[in-house]
Coordinates of C-alpha atoms in Angstrom, one line a residue:
M1 CA 199.8 146.8 142.5
K2 CA 196.1 146.7 143.5
D3 CA 195.7 143.4 141.6
L4 CA 198.7 142.0 143.4
E5 CA 197.4 143.0 146.8
L6 CA 194.0 141.4 146.0
L7 CA 195.7 138.1 144.9
I8 CA 197.8 138.0 148.0
D9 CA 194.8 138.6 150.3
K10 CA 192.9 135.8 148.6
C11 CA 195.7 133.3 149.0
L12 CA 196.3 134.2 152.7
H13 CA 192.6 133.6 153.4
G14 CA 192.4 130.4 151.4
E15 CA 190.0 131.9 148.8
A16 CA 192.3 131.7 145.7
N17 CA 191.5 129.4 142.9
E18 CA 194.2 127.8 140.6
E19 CA 194.0 130.7 138.2
D20 CA 194.7 133.2 141.0
K21 CA 197.6 131.2 142.3
N22 CA 199.3 131.0 138.8
E23 CA 198.8 134.7 138.3
L24 CA 200.4 135.5 141.7
K25 CA 203.4 133.3 140.9
K26 CA 203.9 135.0 137.5
L27 CA 203.8 138.5 139.1
I28 CA 206.4 137.5 141.7
D29 CA 208.7 135.8 139.2
E30 CA 208.7 138.8 136.9
S31 CA 209.1 141.7 139.3
D32 CA 211.5 142.3 142.3
E33 CA 209.2 145.1 143.4
A34 CA 206.2 142.6 143.4
F35 CA 208.3 140.1 145.4
E36 CA 209.2 142.8 148.1
F37 CA 205.6 143.8 148.3
Y38 CA 204.7 140.1 148.7
L39 CA 207.2 139.8 151.6
E40 CA 205.8 142.9 153.3
S41 CA 202.3 141.4 153.1
L42 CA 203.6 138.3 154.8
E43 CA 205.1 140.4 157.6
Q44 CA 201.5 141.2 158.6
Q45 CA 200.9 137.5 159.5
S46 CA 202.4 136.8 163.0
E47 CA 203.4 133.2 162.0
L48 CA 205.4 134.4 159.0
K49 CA 206.7 137.8 160.1
E50 CA 210.3 136.7 161.1
W51 CA 210.7 134.5 158.1
A52 CA 209.6 137.2 155.7
Q53 CA 211.9 139.8 157.2
N54 CA 214.9 137.4 156.8
Q55 CA 214.1 137.1 153.0
K56 CA 214.5 140.8 152.3
P57 CA 217.7 141.8 150.4
E58 CA 220.2 144.1 152.1
K59 CA 220.1 147.7 150.6
N60 CA 223.8 147.6 149.5
K61 CA 223.5 144.3 147.7
V62 CA 223.9 144.4 143.9
K63 CA 220.7 143.3 142.4
S64 CA 222.3 142.2 139.1
F65 CA 224.5 139.6 140.9
Q66 CA 223.4 136.2 139.4
F67 CA 223.6 134.2 142.7
Y68 CA 221.4 136.7 144.4
K69 CA 218.8 136.5 141.6
Y70 CA 218.9 132.7 141.8
A71 CA 218.5 132.6 145.5
L72 CA 215.7 135.2 145.4
A73 CA 213.9 133.0 142.8
V74 CA 214.2 129.9 145.0
A75 CA 213.0 131.9 148.0
A76 CA 210.1 133.2 146.1
L77 CA 209.1 129.6 145.0
F78 CA 209.5 128.4 148.6
V79 CA 207.4 131.1 150.1
L80 CA 204.8 130.7 147.3
A81 CA 204.6 127.0 148.0
F82 CA 204.3 127.7 151.7
V83 CA 201.5 130.2 151.3
L84 CA 199.6 128.7 148.4
F85 CA 199.7 125.1 149.3
T86 CA 199.6 125.3 153.1
P87 CA 196.2 126.5 154.1
I88 CA 196.5 129.7 156.2
V89 CA 193.1 129.7 157.9
N90 CA 192.5 131.2 161.3
K91 CA 191.4 128.6 163.8
P92 CA 187.7 128.7 164.8
N93 CA 187.0 130.7 167.9
L94 CA 184.5 128.0 168.9
V95 CA 184.8 124.2 168.9
L96 CA 181.5 122.3 169.0
S97 CA 181.5 118.6 169.8
I98 CA 178.8 115.9 169.8
H99 CA 178.0 114.0 173.0
S100 CA 175.0 112.0 171.8
V101 CA 172.2 111.2 174.3
S102 CA 170.9 108.6 171.8
T103 CA 172.2 106.9 168.6
N104 CA 169.1 107.8 166.5
Y105 CA 170.8 110.6 164.5
K106 CA 172.8 111.1 161.3
L107 CA 175.7 113.5 160.6
I108 CA 175.9 114.5 156.9
R109 CA 179.2 116.0 155.6
N110 CA 179.7 116.9 152.0
G111 CA 176.8 114.8 151.0
E112 CA 178.0 111.7 152.8
M113 CA 176.9 110.2 156.1
I114 CA 179.8 110.3 158.6
E115 CA 180.1 107.8 161.5
N116 CA 182.0 108.2 164.8
A117 CA 182.6 112.0 164.2
N118 CA 182.6 114.2 167.2
R119 CA 183.8 117.6 166.0
I120 CA 181.2 119.6 164.1
K121 CA 182.5 121.5 161.0
K122 CA 181.2 124.2 158.6
G123 CA 178.5 122.8 156.3
D124 CA 177.6 119.8 158.5
Q125 CA 174.0 118.7 158.8
I126 CA 172.5 116.7 161.7
L127 CA 169.3 114.8 161.4
V128 CA 167.7 113.6 164.6
G129 CA 165.1 110.7 164.4
L130 CA 162.1 109.9 166.4
G131 CA 162.9 109.4 170.1
G132 CA 166.5 110.7 169.5
Q133 CA 168.4 113.5 171.1
V134 CA 171.8 115.0 170.4
R135 CA 173.8 117.0 173.0
I136 CA 176.5 119.4 171.6
D137 CA 179.1 120.8 174.0
I138 CA 181.2 123.9 173.4
A139 CA 184.9 123.5 174.3
Q140 CA 186.1 125.4 177.4
Q141 CA 182.6 126.6 178.1
D142 CA 179.7 125.4 180.4
S143 CA 177.4 125.6 177.4
Q144 CA 175.1 122.9 175.9
I145 CA 173.0 122.7 172.8
H146 CA 170.4 120.0 172.6
L147 CA 168.9 119.0 169.3
M148 CA 165.5 117.3 170.1
E149 CA 163.8 114.5 168.2
N150 CA 162.7 115.0 164.6
S151 CA 165.1 117.9 164.2
S152 CA 167.2 118.9 161.2
V153 CA 169.9 121.6 161.5
N154 CA 172.7 122.9 159.3
F155 CA 175.9 124.6 160.6
V156 CA 176.5 127.5 158.2
N157 CA 179.8 129.2 159.1
R158 CA 183.3 128.3 160.3
D159 CA 182.6 128.8 164.1
C160 CA 179.4 126.9 163.7
N161 CA 177.5 129.6 165.6
Y162 CA 175.3 130.3 162.6
I163 CA 172.7 127.5 162.7
N164 CA 169.9 126.9 160.2
L165 CA 167.1 125.1 162.0
Q166 CA 165.2 123.5 159.1
Q167 CA 162.7 121.8 161.4
G168 CA 162.3 120.5 164.9
E169 CA 163.6 122.1 168.2
I170 CA 166.8 123.4 169.7
R171 CA 167.2 123.7 173.4
A172 CA 170.3 125.4 174.7
K173 CA 172.0 126.9 177.7
L174 CA 174.8 129.2 176.6
E175 CA 177.4 131.2 178.5
K176 CA 177.8 134.8 177.5
Q177 CA 179.3 134.8 174.0
K178 CA 181.7 137.4 172.4
V179 CA 179.8 137.0 169.1
P180 CA 176.1 136.2 169.1
F181 CA 174.8 132.8 168.1
I182 CA 172.4 133.1 165.2
I183 CA 169.7 130.5 164.7
K184 CA 167.7 130.9 161.5
T185 CA 164.3 129.3 161.1
N186 CA 161.9 129.4 158.2
E187 CA 160.1 132.4 159.6
G188 CA 162.6 134.2 161.7
E189 CA 166.1 134.6 163.2
A190 CA 167.2 134.5 166.8
E191 CA 170.3 136.3 168.1
I192 CA 171.6 134.8 171.4
I193 CA 174.4 136.2 173.5
G194 CA 174.0 134.0 176.5
T195 CA 170.8 132.5 178.0
E196 CA 168.7 129.4 178.4
F197 CA 166.0 129.0 175.7
S198 CA 164.0 126.7 173.5
L199 CA 163.5 127.6 169.8
S200 CA 161.3 125.4 167.6
D201 CA 160.1 125.3 164.0
K202 CA 157.1 123.0 163.7
G203 CA 155.0 124.9 161.2
E204 CA 155.6 128.2 163.0
T205 CA 158.6 129.5 164.9
Q206 CA 158.2 129.5 168.7
L207 CA 160.7 130.9 171.2
W208 CA 160.7 130.3 175.0
V209 CA 163.3 131.9 177.2
S210 CA 163.8 130.7 180.8
S211 CA 166.8 132.9 181.7
G212 CA 168.6 135.8 180.0
K213 CA 167.4 137.5 176.9
V214 CA 167.1 136.7 173.2
K215 CA 166.4 139.0 170.2
L216 CA 164.0 137.5 167.7
N217 CA 163.8 139.0 164.2
R218 CA 160.9 138.5 161.9
G219 CA 161.7 139.8 158.4
A220 CA 163.8 142.9 157.9
K221 CA 161.8 145.3 160.2
D222 CA 160.1 143.3 163.0
S223 CA 162.2 142.5 166.0
V224 CA 161.6 142.0 169.7
F225 CA 163.6 141.1 172.8
V226 CA 162.3 138.1 174.7
G227 CA 163.2 138.0 178.4
A228 CA 163.2 135.3 181.1
G229 CA 159.8 133.7 181.6
Q230 CA 158.5 134.8 178.2
R231 CA 157.5 133.1 175.0
I232 CA 156.6 134.3 171.5
D233 CA 155.7 132.9 168.1
T234 CA 156.2 134.5 164.7
E235 CA 152.5 134.2 163.8
L236 CA 151.1 136.5 166.5
F237 CA 154.5 138.1 167.4
K238 CA 153.2 138.9 170.8
L239 CA 155.0 138.3 174.1
E240 CA 153.4 136.0 176.6
E241 CA 154.3 134.9 180.1
K242 CA 155.5 131.3 180.3
R243 CA 157.1 130.1 183.5
G244 CA 157.9 126.5 184.2
S245 CA 160.5 123.8 184.4
H246 CA 164.1 124.0 183.2
I247 CA 164.5 123.8 179.5
I248 CA 167.7 121.8 179.4
P249 CA 167.2 118.1 180.3
E250 CA 169.1 117.0 183.4
I251 CA 170.3 113.5 184.1
H252 CA 169.0 111.6 187.2
Q253 CA 169.2 108.0 188.5
G254 CA 166.3 105.7 187.8
V255 CA 164.0 104.1 185.3
E256 CA 161.1 105.7 183.5
Y257 CA 157.9 103.7 183.2
F258 CA 154.8 104.2 181.1
Y259 CA 151.5 102.2 181.4
Y260 CA 149.1 102.2 178.5
A261 CA 145.6 100.8 177.9
N262 CA 143.7 100.2 174.7
P263 CA 140.0 99.8 175.4
S264 CA 139.0 99.3 171.8
E265 CA 141.8 97.3 170.2
T266 CA 143.9 94.2 170.9
L267 CA 146.8 95.0 173.2
T268 CA 150.2 94.7 171.5
L269 CA 153.8 95.4 172.4
D270 CA 154.3 97.8 169.4
A271 CA 151.8 100.5 170.0
D272 CA 151.5 103.2 172.6
M273 CA 147.9 103.9 173.4
D274 CA 146.0 105.7 176.2
L275 CA 148.4 106.6 179.0
L276 CA 147.2 105.3 182.3
S277 CA 150.2 106.4 184.4
N278 CA 153.9 107.2 184.1
G279 CA 156.7 108.1 186.4
I280 CA 160.1 106.9 187.8
R281 CA 161.2 103.7 189.5
N282 CA 164.6 102.6 190.7
D283 CA 165.0 99.5 188.6
F284 CA 163.5 97.1 186.0
S285 CA 162.5 94.5 188.5
Y286 CA 158.7 94.0 188.9
L287 CA 156.9 91.5 191.1
T288 CA 153.3 90.4 190.8
G289 CA 150.4 91.7 192.9
A290 CA 150.7 93.8 196.0
Y291 CA 154.3 92.7 196.6
D292 CA 155.3 95.4 194.2
G293 CA 152.2 97.5 193.7
Y294 CA 153.3 98.5 190.3
V295 CA 150.2 100.0 188.7
R296 CA 147.0 101.8 189.2
A297 CA 144.7 100.4 186.5
S298 CA 142.5 103.5 186.8
H299 CA 142.6 106.8 188.7
T300 CA 140.5 105.3 191.5
A301 CA 141.9 101.7 191.7
H302 CA 144.4 100.6 194.3
S303 CA 148.0 100.3 193.3
Y304 CA 148.0 96.5 193.2
V305 CA 144.7 96.1 191.4
S306 CA 144.5 95.8 187.6
H307 CA 141.1 95.1 186.0
K308 CA 142.4 94.8 182.5
P309 CA 145.8 94.0 180.8
F310 CA 147.9 97.0 180.0
L311 CA 151.2 97.7 178.1
M312 CA 154.2 98.4 180.3
V313 CA 157.1 100.4 178.7
L314 CA 160.3 100.8 180.8
K315 CA 163.1 103.1 179.6
S316 CA 166.5 103.9 181.1
Y317 CA 170.1 104.7 180.1
Y318 CA 172.5 102.0 181.3
K319 CA 176.0 103.3 182.0
S320 CA 178.6 100.8 180.7
E321 CA 182.3 101.1 181.7
L322 CA 183.4 99.0 178.7
T323 CA 182.9 98.9 175.0
G324 CA 182.0 95.5 173.4
P325 CA 179.7 92.5 173.7
Q326 CA 177.8 91.9 177.0
I327 CA 175.2 89.3 177.9
F328 CA 171.7 90.2 179.0
R329 CA 168.9 88.0 180.2
V330 CA 165.2 89.0 180.4
S331 CA 162.8 87.1 182.7
S332 CA 159.1 87.6 182.1
L333 CA 155.7 86.0 182.6
R334 CA 154.6 87.2 179.2
A335 CA 156.1 88.2 175.8
T336 CA 158.7 91.0 175.8
N337 CA 160.4 93.4 173.4
L338 CA 163.9 94.5 174.2
R339 CA 165.5 97.4 172.5
I340 CA 169.0 98.6 173.2
N341 CA 170.2 101.8 171.6
E342 CA 167.0 101.7 169.6
K343 CA 167.8 98.3 168.0
L344 CA 165.3 95.5 168.5
Y345 CA 166.9 92.3 169.8
K346 CA 165.5 88.7 169.5
L347 CA 166.0 86.7 172.7
N348 CA 166.9 83.0 172.7
E349 CA 164.8 80.4 174.4
N350 CA 166.5 81.3 177.8
G351 CA 165.7 85.0 177.3
E352 CA 169.4 85.8 176.6
I353 CA 171.1 88.0 174.1
S354 CA 174.6 89.3 173.4
V355 CA 174.7 93.1 172.8
D356 CA 177.5 95.3 171.7
L357 CA 177.5 98.2 174.2
K358 CA 179.4 101.5 173.8
K359 CA 181.2 103.0 176.8
G360 CA 178.9 105.4 178.5
L361 CA 175.1 105.6 178.3
N362 CA 173.2 103.0 176.4
L363 CA 169.4 103.4 176.0
I364 CA 167.4 100.3 177.2
E365 CA 163.7 99.9 176.4
L366 CA 161.8 96.9 177.7
R367 CA 158.1 96.2 176.9
T368 CA 155.7 93.6 178.2
I369 CA 152.1 93.1 179.2
G370 CA 151.0 93.6 182.8
G371 CA 147.8 93.1 184.8
L372 CA 145.5 90.3 186.1
E373 CA 148.4 88.5 187.8
K374 CA 147.9 86.5 191.0
D375 CA 149.1 88.1 194.3
T376 CA 152.1 85.7 194.5
G377 CA 155.2 88.0 194.5
E378 CA 156.9 86.1 191.6
T379 CA 158.8 88.0 188.9
L380 CA 156.6 89.7 186.4
V381 CA 159.5 91.1 184.4
N382 CA 163.2 91.8 185.0
I383 CA 166.4 92.4 183.0
Q384 CA 169.8 91.1 184.3
K385 CA 173.4 91.3 183.0
Q386 CA 176.2 88.7 183.2
D387 CA 179.3 89.9 185.0
D388 CA 182.5 88.5 186.5
K389 CA 181.2 88.2 190.1
N390 CA 177.8 86.7 189.4
P391 CA 176.3 84.6 186.6
Y392 CA 173.6 87.2 186.3
A393 CA 172.7 90.3 188.4
S394 CA 169.9 92.8 188.1
L395 CA 170.8 96.2 186.8
S396 CA 171.4 98.5 189.8
M397 CA 170.1 102.0 190.2
E398 CA 173.7 103.3 190.4
N399 CA 174.0 102.5 186.6
L400 CA 170.6 103.5 185.4
F401 CA 169.7 107.0 184.4
Y402 CA 166.9 109.1 182.7
T403 CA 166.8 112.6 181.4
S404 CA 164.2 115.2 182.5
S405 CA 163.7 118.9 182.2
E406 CA 161.0 118.8 185.0
A407 CA 163.3 119.6 187.9
L408 CA 161.9 121.7 190.7
A409 CA 163.8 124.8 191.6
D410 CA 165.9 124.8 194.8
L411 CA 164.4 126.7 197.7
T412 CA 166.7 129.1 199.6
D413 CA 167.2 128.7 203.4
L414 CA 164.7 131.5 204.0
E415 CA 162.1 129.9 201.7
L416 CA 162.6 126.6 203.4
Q417 CA 162.0 128.2 206.8
E418 CA 158.9 130.0 205.5
A419 CA 157.5 126.8 204.1
L420 CA 158.1 124.8 207.3
T421 CA 154.7 124.0 209.0
C422 CA 155.8 121.3 211.4
D423 CA 159.2 120.7 213.1
L424 CA 159.1 117.8 215.6
P425 CA 162.6 116.8 216.6
L426 CA 161.2 114.2 219.1
S427 CA 164.5 114.3 221.0
G428 CA 163.1 114.4 224.5
D429 CA 159.7 116.1 224.2
F430 CA 156.7 116.3 221.9
L431 CA 157.0 120.1 221.1
D432 CA 156.6 121.3 217.6
K433 CA 159.3 124.0 217.2
S434 CA 157.6 125.7 214.3
T435 CA 154.3 126.4 216.1
G436 CA 155.0 126.0 219.8
L437 CA 152.3 123.4 220.1
E438 CA 152.7 119.9 221.6
A439 CA 151.5 116.8 219.9
E440 CA 148.9 114.7 221.7
V441 CA 150.2 111.4 223.1
F442 CA 148.4 108.0 223.0
G443 CA 149.8 104.8 224.5
E444 CA 153.3 104.9 226.1
P445 CA 155.9 106.3 223.7
Q446 CA 159.4 106.2 225.1
F447 CA 162.4 108.3 224.6
V448 CA 165.5 106.2 224.2
M449 CA 169.2 106.8 223.6
D450 CA 170.2 105.6 220.1
D451 CA 173.8 105.0 219.3
E452 CA 173.6 106.8 215.9
M453 CA 170.9 109.5 216.5
G454 CA 171.0 110.3 220.2
T455 CA 167.7 110.7 222.0
V456 CA 164.8 109.6 219.8
M457 CA 161.2 108.5 220.2
E458 CA 160.4 104.7 220.2
L459 CA 156.9 103.4 219.6
N460 CA 155.3 100.0 220.4
S461 CA 158.3 98.3 221.8
S462 CA 155.8 96.6 224.2
N463 CA 152.8 96.4 221.8
T464 CA 151.1 99.2 223.6
K465 CA 149.6 100.9 220.5
D466 CA 151.6 104.1 220.8
Y467 CA 151.1 107.0 218.5
L468 CA 150.8 110.8 218.3
V469 CA 148.1 113.1 217.0
H470 CA 149.0 116.6 215.8
T471 CA 147.6 119.5 213.8
R472 CA 144.9 119.2 211.1
A473 CA 146.1 118.3 207.6
D474 CA 144.8 121.5 206.0
E475 CA 146.5 123.7 208.6
L476 CA 149.8 121.8 207.9
G477 CA 149.5 122.7 204.2
L478 CA 148.9 119.1 203.1
N479 CA 145.9 119.9 200.9
G480 CA 148.2 121.3 198.1
S481 CA 151.9 120.7 197.2
Y482 CA 153.8 119.3 200.2
T483 CA 156.9 117.5 201.4
V484 CA 156.8 115.3 204.5
T485 CA 160.2 114.1 205.9
C486 CA 161.4 112.0 208.8
R487 CA 164.2 109.8 210.0
I488 CA 163.0 106.3 210.8
Y489 CA 164.2 102.9 212.2
F490 CA 162.2 99.7 212.0
N491 CA 162.5 97.3 214.9
E492 CA 160.0 95.0 213.0
L493 CA 158.4 95.1 209.5
M494 CA 155.1 93.6 208.6
R495 CA 155.4 91.5 205.5
S496 CA 151.8 90.3 205.1
N497 CA 149.1 91.8 203.0
T498 CA 146.9 92.4 206.0
H499 CA 149.0 94.8 208.0
D500 CA 151.2 97.8 207.2
D501 CA 153.9 99.7 209.1
A502 CA 152.2 103.1 209.7
I503 CA 154.2 106.3 209.6
F504 CA 151.7 109.2 208.9
S505 CA 148.0 109.3 208.2
T506 CA 144.8 111.2 208.7
E507 CA 141.8 109.7 210.4
F508 CA 139.9 107.3 208.2
K509 CA 136.1 107.9 208.2
A510 CA 133.7 106.0 206.0
P511 CA 132.4 106.7 203.5
V512 CA 135.6 108.0 202.0
E513 CA 135.2 110.9 199.6
G514 CA 137.7 110.7 196.8
N515 CA 141.1 111.8 198.1
S516 CA 140.1 112.6 201.7
T517 CA 142.6 110.5 203.6
L518 CA 146.4 110.7 203.8
V519 CA 148.4 107.5 204.1
L520 CA 152.2 107.4 204.2
L521 CA 153.5 104.1 205.4
I522 CA 155.5 100.9 204.5
R523 CA 153.5 98.1 202.8
R524 CA 155.2 94.7 202.6
A525 CA 158.5 96.5 203.2
H526 CA 157.9 99.0 200.3
P527 CA 157.4 102.7 200.9
Y528 CA 153.9 103.7 200.0
L529 CA 152.1 107.0 199.5
A530 CA 148.4 107.5 199.1
H531 CA 145.6 110.0 199.2
L532 CA 143.5 106.9 199.5
A533 CA 142.2 105.3 196.3
N534 CA 144.9 107.3 194.6
D535 CA 148.2 105.7 195.5
S536 CA 151.8 104.9 194.6
I537 CA 154.4 102.4 195.9
S538 CA 158.1 102.0 195.4
S539 CA 159.9 98.8 194.6
V540 CA 162.6 99.6 197.2
V541 CA 162.7 97.0 200.0
M542 CA 163.2 98.5 203.4
Q543 CA 165.3 96.6 206.0
E544 CA 164.9 96.2 209.8
K545 CA 167.4 97.6 212.3
K546 CA 168.6 100.4 210.0
W547 CA 168.1 104.1 209.9
Y548 CA 166.5 105.8 206.8
D549 CA 165.9 109.3 205.7
L550 CA 162.4 109.2 204.2
A551 CA 160.6 111.9 202.2
F552 CA 157.1 111.9 200.7
R553 CA 156.3 114.7 198.2
F554 CA 153.3 115.8 196.2
D555 CA 153.5 118.5 193.5
R556 CA 150.6 119.3 191.3
N557 CA 149.6 115.8 190.0
T558 CA 152.8 113.9 190.9
Q559 CA 153.5 111.7 193.9
S560 CA 157.1 111.0 194.8
I561 CA 159.0 109.0 197.4
F562 CA 162.7 109.5 198.4
V563 CA 164.9 107.2 200.4
D564 CA 168.2 108.5 201.8
G565 CA 168.0 111.5 199.4
D566 CA 167.4 109.4 196.2
L567 CA 164.2 109.5 194.2
V568 CA 163.0 105.9 194.2
M569 CA 159.4 106.4 192.9
S570 CA 157.5 109.1 191.0
S571 CA 154.0 108.7 189.6
N572 CA 151.9 111.1 187.6
K573 CA 148.1 111.6 187.2
H574 CA 147.2 111.9 190.9
S575 CA 144.8 114.3 192.5
K576 CA 145.6 116.4 195.6
L577 CA 144.5 115.6 199.1
Y578 CA 141.4 117.2 200.7
S579 CA 141.4 116.6 204.4
K580 CA 140.6 118.5 207.6
E581 CA 141.4 115.6 209.9
K582 CA 144.3 115.7 212.3
L583 CA 147.6 114.1 211.4
Q584 CA 148.5 110.8 213.1
I585 CA 152.1 109.8 213.6
G586 CA 152.8 106.1 213.9
R587 CA 149.2 104.9 213.3
W588 CA 146.9 104.1 210.3
T589 CA 143.6 102.5 211.4
R590 CA 144.7 99.2 213.0
N591 CA 148.3 99.5 211.9
F592 CA 151.1 100.9 214.0
L593 CA 154.8 101.6 213.8
K594 CA 157.2 99.3 215.6
G595 CA 160.4 101.3 215.7
R596 CA 162.0 104.7 216.2
I597 CA 161.3 108.1 214.6
C598 CA 162.7 111.6 214.9
D599 CA 163.2 114.9 213.0
I600 CA 159.7 115.1 211.5
R601 CA 159.4 118.1 209.2
I602 CA 156.4 119.1 207.0
Y603 CA 156.6 121.8 204.3
N604 CA 153.7 123.3 202.5
R605 CA 155.8 123.4 199.3
A606 CA 157.3 120.7 197.1
L607 CA 161.1 120.5 197.8
S608 CA 163.6 119.9 195.1
L609 CA 165.7 116.8 194.8
N610 CA 168.7 118.9 195.9
N611 CA 166.8 120.3 198.9
I612 CA 165.7 116.8 200.0
A613 CA 169.1 115.3 199.5
H614 CA 170.7 117.9 201.9
L615 CA 167.9 118.3 204.3
Y616 CA 169.6 116.5 207.2
D617 CA 173.2 117.5 206.4

């Protein structure tokens, strides 16, 4: 009976081979006792309990009656077929599905490459190529697993929560699990219940945990718990503090840009060289010269000056509502490379190409050569798409996205209040509510009743050179990370290259020492941020007779500009301000603001995107 029990157990769990199945059939056919035991075993399975009970013979039936024996034999065969040939496998507790961020990956199943497969199964292998990324979601959970570029993983068990990381990096944010996720590397094994972490195997195993706790095992004896803000590698096996940005990439609106120089070789479209600058824009459209101010050729050159040609690389995910062919057109002064979903396309003589897009996010990469253009404001490079309403239209920011794990943490209301160094409502007086000090007044600023904002300050409605002077920059916290915000309305915008629309500045005194002067203004209708000779400008075009929420932010080495809560420009490789001059409001040298301004706030910390978006709620 022990052999019979073993055979039944194998069949119920899908582990029986053909020899086992034939042996079980033979035992059931030859013995009524074996058949009854078989039915009792089926009663333990909830799906088969009622059926099995109905097959049992009544106690007072005569077992030698031929019809009974015949019926019993048929039932035995039916049940045998049901159990042996219908897989009885418990459903996986976890369902993992692919939501690819890029197309540069392969799914291998049973030795063959599988296309258009979403559900991950036991034994699957995923290979992620250069520049690729795969996001995996867990059904009915707010959990994500990201396989980063140049990664190779294998899913070992039925629930796919035992993962063999053969090379590369896994980043994940997991809800608390009933059964731990196990991720095995060449040198260790991590047990994860629920946390946010990064685990990589690039020669040695490294683990970084940003929230929760992960147990890392090295061999049979060594193990350690790695907590939030800690990292460890299997070589030293020593905990270190590592605090920083979020691990999981988040999606934001905009276009990433990268500017490269090559001082020793010929500049081409195919090689990334020395990085000059990188950051975020709101679209692919570039104009020549100071009309767009698209580059700093060196760390000390003005935004619209470029002494040598440089490689421009623009990347963004375009969100398509449809699947199928769509027509794109590229306009450029110089040669371009266009890649969509990592495939290089050859443009026709009009710069046009038909591309098969998938519904959802499609990666666009555009390359060209910038620098040494005349200050004419003509198109340097742009990409447009044909649609039903217009022959061609530029790709709008609403459909352009990038992924980043560099998001700043949100500040609490208490932290915002503690970071506030200036609060000038300008709704009837010049009092700073955060310090109790009044700003010094020059000219004849007026308080007017605005239909949208109520009482606000208006400057230079009569060309009287109106402006305010307030506390020193260092006392306001502007010599480190900062956020400067205001609400602003332009009666008139200067569109020449000789005058700007001043918003905030510190006094300019020659000779300028490095980053000694703050300049936050509008240049040729574009928002502009500078620590002088270290500046950035957005391609957003401001309009007259319209209210805007503006924010200028500096954090470590990154300058950022926000318009109405949206990040419209971000640029890296900048130095911090060093100034002890007083802050001017509405003036920069000979430039003044012609318009209205209110709700000026200055924080001595870099506010998050979410903080800025809801600042004036």
